[in-house]
Tab-separated table of C-alpha atoms in Angstrom:
chain	number	residue	atom	x	y	z
X	1	MET	CA	87.540	-25.683	-80.016
X	2	LYS	CA	86.260	-24.463	-83.003
X	3	SER	CA	85.513	-26.209	-86.353
X	4	ARG	CA	87.397	-25.750	-89.836
X	5	LYS	CA	85.162	-27.708	-91.611
X	6	PRO	CA	84.034	-24.560	-93.520
X	7	LEU	CA	87.575	-24.090	-94.395
X	8	TRP	CA	88.047	-27.241	-95.971
X	9	ILE	CA	85.171	-26.979	-98.241
X	10	ALA	CA	86.123	-22.992	-99.443
X	11	VAL	CA	89.702	-24.991	-100.231
X	12	VAL	CA	87.611	-28.157	-101.722
X	13	ALA	CA	85.378	-25.510	-103.900
X	14	VAL	CA	88.164	-23.465	-105.210
X	15	GLY	CA	89.999	-26.512	-106.366
X	16	THR	CA	86.556	-27.651	-108.160
X	17	ALA	CA	86.180	-24.755	-110.111
X	18	LEU	CA	90.677	-24.766	-110.990
X	19	VAL	CA	89.680	-28.473	-112.002
X	20	LEU	CA	86.354	-26.652	-113.842
X	21	GLY	CA	87.704	-23.635	-115.699
X	22	LEU	CA	91.493	-26.125	-116.344
X	23	GLY	CA	89.075	-28.991	-118.167
X	24	ALA	CA	86.724	-26.264	-119.918
X	25	THR	CA	89.369	-24.322	-120.982
X	26	THR	CA	90.749	-27.414	-122.713
X	27	LEU	CA	87.229	-29.102	-124.448
X	28	ALA	CA	87.364	-25.020	-126.221
X	29	LEU	CA	90.832	-25.440	-126.737
X	30	TYR	CA	89.995	-29.295	-128.043
X	31	SER	CA	86.396	-28.110	-130.364
X	32	ASN	CA	88.587	-25.047	-131.984
X	33	ALA	CA	91.017	-27.975	-132.296
X	34	ARG	CA	88.492	-30.398	-133.764
X	35	ASP	CA	86.566	-28.392	-136.068
X	36	ALA	CA	90.100	-26.359	-137.580
X	37	ALA	CA	91.014	-30.477	-138.419
X	38	ARG	CA	87.358	-30.668	-140.319
X	39	PRO	CA	88.351	-28.314	-143.365
X	40	GLU	CA	84.711	-27.975	-144.598
X	41	ALA	CA	84.408	-26.402	-140.945
X	42	LEU	CA	86.614	-23.610	-141.664
X	43	VAL	CA	85.346	-22.745	-145.578
X	44	SER	CA	82.824	-22.180	-142.943
X	45	ARG	CA	83.477	-20.181	-140.856
X	46	TYR	CA	85.240	-18.235	-143.322
X	47	LEU	CA	81.874	-17.986	-145.827
X	48	THR	CA	80.518	-17.045	-142.167
X	49	TYR	CA	82.129	-14.409	-142.051
X	50	VAL	CA	81.932	-12.707	-145.897
X	51	GLN	CA	78.346	-12.961	-145.245
X	52	HIS	CA	77.628	-11.035	-142.086
X	53	GLY	CA	79.702	-8.531	-143.972
X	54	GLU	CA	82.818	-8.805	-141.777
X	55	ILE	CA	85.978	-8.880	-144.837
X	56	GLN	CA	88.523	-8.551	-142.473
X	57	ALA	CA	88.198	-11.870	-140.097
X	58	ALA	CA	87.743	-13.753	-142.875
X	59	MET	CA	91.307	-11.769	-144.437
X	60	LYS	CA	92.366	-13.223	-141.831
X	61	LEU	CA	91.323	-16.274	-141.796
X	62	GLU	CA	93.128	-16.985	-145.523
X	63	GLY	CA	96.719	-15.283	-144.189
X	64	ARG	CA	96.023	-12.326	-146.169
X	65	LYS	CA	98.065	-9.026	-145.124
X	66	ALA	CA	96.305	-5.821	-145.177
X	67	ASP	CA	97.280	-3.560	-148.457
X	68	PRO	CA	96.222	0.289	-148.114
X	69	ALA	CA	95.988	0.577	-151.622
X	70	GLN	CA	92.897	-2.891	-152.333
X	71	VAL	CA	90.425	0.175	-151.195
X	72	LEU	CA	87.383	-2.168	-151.273
X	73	LEU	CA	88.786	-4.978	-149.008
X	74	THR	CA	87.520	-3.353	-145.955
X	75	ASP	CA	84.332	-4.006	-143.718
X	76	ASP	CA	83.544	0.210	-143.649
X	77	ALA	CA	84.237	-0.119	-147.548
X	78	TYR	CA	82.123	-3.036	-148.076
X	79	ALA	CA	79.227	-2.515	-145.564
X	80	LYS	CA	78.243	-0.247	-149.026
X	81	VAL	CA	78.502	-2.227	-151.431
X	82	SER	CA	74.935	-4.132	-152.454
X	83	GLU	CA	74.232	-7.905	-153.716
X	84	GLN	CA	76.618	-9.055	-151.059
X	85	LEU	CA	76.805	-13.130	-150.312
X	86	SER	CA	73.736	-14.127	-149.028
X	87	SER	CA	73.971	-17.757	-149.628
X	88	PHE	CA	76.217	-21.051	-149.904
X	89	ARG	CA	76.307	-24.496	-149.354
X	90	ILE	CA	79.590	-26.919	-148.681
X	91	GLU	CA	79.111	-29.805	-151.500
X	92	ARG	CA	82.314	-32.201	-151.140
X	93	VAL	CA	85.539	-32.371	-149.745
X	94	ARG	CA	89.070	-33.834	-152.035
X	95	SER	CA	91.988	-34.717	-152.100
X	96	ALA	CA	94.472	-32.235	-154.368
X	97	GLY	CA	97.894	-33.663	-152.668
X	98	SER	CA	99.847	-36.005	-149.421
X	99	ASP	CA	98.728	-32.542	-148.222
X	100	ARG	CA	96.204	-30.555	-149.223
X	101	VAL	CA	92.543	-30.926	-149.721
X	102	ARG	CA	89.410	-28.762	-151.737
X	103	VAL	CA	86.638	-28.435	-150.553
X	104	ASP	CA	83.785	-27.439	-153.177
X	105	ALA	CA	81.050	-24.652	-152.856
X	106	VAL	CA	78.097	-23.286	-154.063
X	107	THR	CA	78.133	-19.580	-153.304
X	108	VAL	CA	74.797	-16.895	-153.935
X	109	ALA	CA	75.583	-13.755	-154.154
X	110	GLY	CA	72.367	-11.456	-156.152
X	111	GLY	CA	70.736	-14.167	-157.154
X	112	THR	CA	73.185	-15.470	-158.951
X	113	LYS	CA	74.730	-19.489	-158.189
X	114	LYS	CA	78.384	-20.183	-157.971
X	115	SER	CA	80.548	-22.890	-157.908
X	116	VAL	CA	84.229	-21.948	-156.028
X	117	SER	CA	87.193	-24.757	-154.802
X	118	PHE	CA	88.524	-23.645	-151.359
X	119	THR	CA	92.569	-25.205	-151.332
X	120	LEU	CA	93.399	-26.349	-148.083
X	121	ARG	CA	96.966	-27.500	-146.461
X	122	HIS	CA	98.029	-29.125	-143.388
X	123	GLY	CA	99.403	-26.291	-140.479
X	124	ASP	CA	99.757	-26.437	-137.081
X	125	ASP	CA	98.563	-28.752	-135.081
X	126	GLY	CA	99.262	-26.806	-131.255
X	127	PRO	CA	99.512	-27.744	-128.425
X	128	VAL	CA	96.266	-30.525	-129.183
X	129	GLY	CA	98.079	-31.945	-131.961
X	130	TRP	CA	98.777	-35.052	-128.848
X	131	LEU	CA	95.432	-35.674	-129.033
X	132	GLY	CA	95.240	-36.975	-132.931
X	133	VAL	CA	92.771	-33.637	-133.973
X	134	HIS	CA	95.396	-32.183	-137.398
X	135	ALA	CA	94.603	-28.561	-138.123
X	136	TRP	CA	94.820	-27.399	-141.472
X	137	LYS	CA	95.036	-24.300	-143.075
X	138	LEU	CA	93.642	-21.970	-145.587
X	139	GLU	CA	95.212	-21.254	-148.460
X	140	PRO	CA	94.960	-18.020	-149.809
X	141	VAL	CA	91.246	-17.237	-151.709
X	142	PRO	CA	90.659	-16.121	-155.363
X	143	LEU	CA	89.316	-13.222	-154.827
X	144	SER	CA	88.109	-11.580	-157.873
X	145	THR	CA	89.303	-8.605	-159.386
X	146	VAL	CA	87.908	-5.302	-160.627
X	147	THR	CA	89.876	-3.402	-163.470
X	148	VAL	CA	88.064	0.393	-163.438
X	149	ALA	CA	89.173	2.968	-165.413
X	150	ILE	CA	87.856	6.849	-166.124
X	151	GLY	CA	87.754	8.267	-169.223
X	152	THR	CA	90.215	11.062	-169.098
X	153	HIS	CA	93.848	11.328	-168.561
X	154	ASP	CA	93.590	14.520	-165.643
X	155	ALA	CA	93.332	14.245	-161.678
X	156	VAL	CA	89.751	13.141	-160.431
X	157	ASP	CA	88.604	11.051	-156.645
X	158	ALA	CA	86.025	8.843	-157.586
X	159	THR	CA	84.178	6.765	-155.285
X	160	ILE	CA	84.154	2.894	-156.159
X	161	GLY	CA	81.274	0.675	-153.755
X	162	GLY	CA	81.883	2.918	-150.359
X	163	ALA	CA	85.422	3.914	-150.680
X	164	THR	CA	87.524	6.561	-152.697
X	165	LEU	CA	89.388	6.095	-155.654
X	166	HIS	CA	92.529	8.989	-156.441
X	167	TRP	CA	92.691	8.428	-159.837
X	168	ASP	CA	95.945	10.033	-161.111
X	169	GLY	CA	94.744	8.867	-165.392
X	170	LYS	CA	96.164	4.927	-164.915
X	171	VAL	CA	94.273	1.643	-165.202
X	172	ARG	CA	93.379	0.313	-161.425
X	173	GLN	CA	92.735	-3.291	-160.873
X	174	LEU	CA	91.473	-3.789	-157.044
X	175	LEU	CA	90.288	-7.004	-155.690
X	176	ALA	CA	86.550	-7.668	-154.200
X	177	PHE	CA	84.191	-9.552	-153.021
X	178	PRO	CA	80.719	-11.368	-153.975
X	179	GLY	CA	79.187	-8.024	-154.538
X	180	ARG	CA	77.780	-5.152	-156.366
X	181	TYR	CA	80.953	-2.136	-157.109
X	182	ALA	CA	79.468	1.914	-158.362
X	183	LEU	CA	81.971	3.736	-159.590
X	184	SER	CA	81.169	7.770	-159.505
X	185	VAL	CA	82.894	10.997	-160.111
X	186	ALA	CA	82.011	14.254	-159.060
X	187	SER	CA	83.614	15.942	-161.473
X	188	ALA	CA	83.114	20.487	-162.719
X	189	ASP	CA	85.064	19.996	-165.326
X	190	PRO	CA	83.553	22.309	-168.022
X	191	TRP	CA	85.274	20.283	-170.451
X	192	TYR	CA	83.956	17.032	-170.512
X	193	THR	CA	81.071	15.155	-168.251
X	194	ILE	CA	81.884	11.686	-166.725
X	195	SER	CA	79.050	9.095	-166.005
X	196	GLY	CA	78.648	6.896	-163.096
X	197	ALA	CA	79.262	3.010	-164.112
X	198	ASP	CA	78.511	-0.640	-161.693
X	199	ALA	CA	79.694	-3.703	-162.593
X	200	SER	CA	78.370	-7.093	-160.122
X	201	ILE	CA	80.426	-9.342	-159.255
X	202	SER	CA	78.383	-12.716	-157.891
X	203	GLY	CA	81.722	-14.488	-156.902
X	204	PHE	CA	84.835	-15.585	-156.104
X	205	GLY	CA	87.759	-15.441	-159.136
X	206	GLN	CA	86.212	-13.606	-161.537
X	207	GLY	CA	87.841	-10.041	-163.585
X	208	VAL	CA	85.114	-7.994	-164.268
X	209	ALA	CA	85.681	-4.372	-166.015
X	210	LEU	CA	84.197	-0.987	-164.188
X	211	ARG	CA	84.876	1.600	-166.757
X	212	ALA	CA	82.846	5.319	-166.926
X	213	SER	CA	83.407	6.687	-170.040
X	214	SER	CA	83.060	10.772	-170.231
X	215	MET	CA	81.127	13.068	-173.748
X	216	LEU	CA	82.622	16.649	-173.963
X	217	THR	CA	80.264	19.824	-173.064
X	218	PRO	CA	79.832	22.420	-176.373
X	219	ALA	CA	83.117	24.334	-173.700
X	220	GLY	CA	84.710	20.788	-175.253
X	221	VAL	CA	83.892	20.492	-178.750
X	222	GLU	CA	84.599	24.281	-179.248
X	223	ALA	CA	87.741	24.109	-177.871
X	224	ALA	CA	88.165	20.087	-179.651
X	225	THR	CA	86.804	21.770	-183.313
X	226	ALA	CA	89.508	25.076	-182.599
X	227	ALA	CA	92.468	22.076	-182.376
X	228	THR	CA	91.518	19.795	-185.815
X	229	ASN	CA	90.735	23.333	-188.017
X	230	ALA	CA	94.134	23.935	-186.697
X	231	TRP	CA	95.538	20.731	-187.781
X	232	VAL	CA	93.730	21.921	-191.053
X	233	ASN	CA	94.845	25.261	-191.381
X	234	THR	CA	97.876	23.312	-190.592
X	235	CYS	CA	97.692	21.044	-193.791
X	236	LEU	CA	96.409	23.643	-195.696
X	237	ALA	CA	99.523	25.027	-195.646
X	238	GLY	CA	101.781	22.034	-195.678
X	239	GLY	CA	102.858	22.219	-199.513
X	240	ALA	CA	101.993	20.017	-202.556
X	241	GLN	CA	102.015	16.926	-200.589
X	242	PRO	CA	101.038	17.594	-196.869
X	243	LYS	CA	102.757	15.561	-194.486
X	244	GLY	CA	99.764	13.424	-192.958
X	245	CYS	CA	97.200	15.049	-193.698
X	246	SER	CA	94.651	13.104	-196.544
X	247	PHE	CA	95.363	15.276	-199.405
X	248	GLY	CA	98.470	16.294	-202.041
X	249	LEU	CA	98.963	16.313	-205.118
X	250	ASN	CA	99.993	13.070	-207.067
X	251	ALA	CA	103.048	14.448	-208.628
X	252	GLY	CA	105.714	17.229	-207.213
X	253	GLN	CA	106.848	20.318	-209.348
X	254	PRO	CA	108.640	19.414	-212.593
X	255	ASP	CA	112.897	19.090	-213.141
X	256	GLY	CA	113.782	22.494	-214.934
X	257	GLU	CA	109.798	24.424	-213.568
X	258	SER	CA	109.907	26.540	-210.164
X	259	TRP	CA	106.629	26.996	-207.758
X	260	THR	CA	106.254	29.634	-205.180
X	261	ASN	CA	103.128	31.154	-203.555
X	262	LEU	CA	102.292	26.982	-202.658
X	263	ARG	CA	98.712	27.067	-201.491
X	264	TRP	CA	95.648	25.098	-200.572
X	265	GLU	CA	92.545	26.949	-200.894
X	266	LEU	CA	89.999	24.950	-198.740
X	267	THR	CA	86.646	25.423	-200.446
X	268	ALA	CA	84.619	23.850	-198.293
X	269	ALA	CA	84.754	22.918	-194.605
X	270	PRO	CA	84.446	19.080	-193.210
X	271	ALA	CA	82.314	18.856	-190.525
X	272	VAL	CA	83.572	16.253	-187.391
X	273	ALA	CA	81.925	14.481	-185.201
X	274	PHE	CA	84.040	13.488	-180.877
X	275	GLY	CA	82.799	10.580	-180.047
X	276	ALA	CA	82.799	9.539	-176.590
X	277	TRP	CA	86.331	8.135	-174.453
X	278	ASP	CA	87.615	5.714	-176.058
X	279	PHE	CA	89.765	2.950	-173.349
X	280	ASP	CA	91.302	1.661	-176.175
X	281	CYS	CA	92.404	4.354	-178.127
X	282	THR	CA	96.293	4.099	-178.127
X	283	GLN	CA	96.793	7.525	-180.553
X	284	GLY	CA	99.821	9.791	-179.227
X	285	THR	CA	102.484	10.329	-177.482
X	286	ILE	CA	99.873	9.593	-173.427
X	287	LEU	CA	101.176	5.955	-172.199
X	288	THR	CA	97.627	5.811	-170.438
X	289	PRO	CA	95.549	4.503	-173.433
X	290	GLY	CA	92.095	6.839	-174.519
X	291	CYS	CA	91.280	9.764	-176.320
X	292	TRP	CA	87.746	10.785	-177.404
X	293	PRO	CA	87.746	9.851	-180.875
X	294	VAL	CA	87.905	12.679	-184.237
X	295	THR	CA	85.915	11.341	-187.107
X	296	THR	CA	84.651	13.189	-190.719
X	297	THR	CA	81.086	13.447	-190.861
X	298	THR	CA	81.514	15.226	-193.645
X	299	THR	CA	84.162	15.142	-196.528
X	300	GLY	CA	85.042	18.698	-197.009
X	301	THR	CA	86.918	20.139	-200.228
X	302	ALA	CA	90.415	21.992	-200.766
X	303	ASP	CA	92.070	23.789	-203.917
X	304	PHE	CA	95.197	23.384	-204.936
X	305	HIS	CA	97.348	26.801	-206.106
X	306	ALA	CA	101.393	28.069	-207.358
X	307	ASP	CA	103.157	30.088	-209.075
X	308	TYR	CA	105.187	28.679	-211.582
X	309	SER	CA	108.169	29.712	-213.629
X	310	VAL	CA	110.443	28.335	-216.214
X	311	PRO	CA	113.999	29.773	-216.207
X	312	ALA	CA	114.837	28.028	-219.116
X	313	THR	CA	112.266	30.436	-221.613
X	314	GLY	CA	111.265	32.931	-219.261
X	315	GLU	CA	107.675	31.582	-218.603
X	316	THR	CA	105.139	32.023	-215.748
X	317	GLY	CA	102.464	31.133	-214.673
X	318	GLU	CA	99.717	29.621	-212.009
X	319	ILE	CA	98.449	25.860	-211.591
X	320	TYR	CA	95.894	24.685	-210.122
X	321	SER	CA	94.827	20.781	-208.997
X	322	ASP	CA	93.181	19.076	-211.823
X	323	ALA	CA	91.169	17.920	-209.207
X	324	PRO	CA	89.795	18.993	-205.119
X	325	GLY	CA	91.795	17.670	-202.718
X	326	GLU	CA	89.497	15.725	-200.123
X	327	VAL	CA	90.349	17.289	-196.394
X	328	GLU	CA	88.906	14.862	-193.250
X	329	VAL	CA	90.045	14.482	-190.307
X	330	LYS	CA	89.945	11.245	-188.623
X	331	GLY	CA	92.733	10.481	-184.705
X	332	SER	CA	91.974	11.559	-181.486
X	333	ILE	CA	91.459	14.438	-178.753
X	334	LEU	CA	94.179	13.326	-175.657
X	335	THR	CA	94.129	16.398	-173.428
X	336	ILE	CA	91.507	19.629	-172.742
X	337	GLY	CA	91.866	22.030	-171.019
X	338	ALA	CA	91.702	26.198	-170.320
X	339	GLY	CA	95.254	25.647	-172.513
X	340	GLY	CA	93.383	23.650	-175.257
X	341	ALA	CA	92.405	20.361	-176.583
X	342	GLN	CA	95.861	18.356	-177.806
X	343	PHE	CA	94.150	16.706	-181.158
X	344	GLN	CA	96.923	13.981	-182.451
X	345	SER	CA	95.608	12.808	-186.098
X	346	ILE	CA	96.153	9.198	-187.204
X	347	THR	CA	98.526	9.178	-190.079
X	348	TRP	CA	97.211	9.348	-193.746
X	349	ASN	CA	98.750	7.958	-196.700
C-alpha cells in the first residue's frame, strides 16, 4: 500500500501559500488605506511625484484631467525645465470643516522657500472602511499660471520649457509646476526680431508674465518710416485744419472770402523713433493689445498756403499762416510685412 503523505503535504503547502497571499494582499490594502487615511501622507506622496518630475502621476492624485491646451503639464515638458521642486517639508495638519482638512507645507524650488496649503476632503473609504480606516481625497491643487505673450500679431512657433507653443497673436495662460520656464521664438522675419524671455516659478498658486518682446530690423524701420511719412503727407493735404493731425490753422475761411489751392508745405521733416513692442498698447483696431510705439524725436514744421478771392470786391491774392505748424508723429505700428506697415496715429486735438 502506497503512502499519501506527500500529497497531503503539497495540499497543505498550497493552502498555506493562498492564506499567506491573501494575508499579504490584505496587509497591502490596509497599508495603502492607512496612508490614505493620513492627509499628510497623501500630500507627501503628491509632492514626491513632483520632486521626481512625475507631474502626470501627481495630477492623477488630485483628479486633474489631461488638457491638450495645457502644454506644460506633461512629464516630457517638465523634464526640460530647470529649477524644479527640490525638497519639501510638511508643517502641520489643521481642520477646515467637518469633512475637510488643510495640510500646510514648505517647498523649495530654485533655492527659494514658499509656503503652500493643500485641501483634502473625505473620500471613499473602500473595502477597509470596516477596519476603521477612512480615506482622504486631495482637492485640485492651485497650480501657478504663466501668462505668455509674444511681440507680434503674426502666427509664429515658439518653445516654452520643453513644449511647443503655436502663437496666433492671442495671449495664452498656461498652468505650471515650480521651475524656471524659458520662452524662445525661432523667427526669420525680415521686419523684426523677437527676443527670448524666462520666468521663475518658485512655488504653487503664483502668477508670472512671460513676455518675448520684439524690435524692428532696419528693413522694418524703413517700412515703418514710409508709413509715417504717408500719414504726414495726408495731413499736409488735409486742408486748413487737417483732421486728427498735430497742426492746423486756428481759424478757417472768413465769410465772403473764397480759398482755393489749400496746402501745407513741409519746411522741416519730423524725426521719429520706433520703440520695442509695447504689450499694453491698445491703439488701432486689432483686438489683442500690442504694437511698436512711434514717437517724435525732433518736431517738424509746415507753412500753410492758399489762394484767396473776395467775389464782392474782386480782390485776389495768396495767404500764409502767421506761424509754422508743428508737425509731430505719435502712435503705433500695428502690423508690418511685405505689403508695408500699418501706422495708427493718436487723435490730436
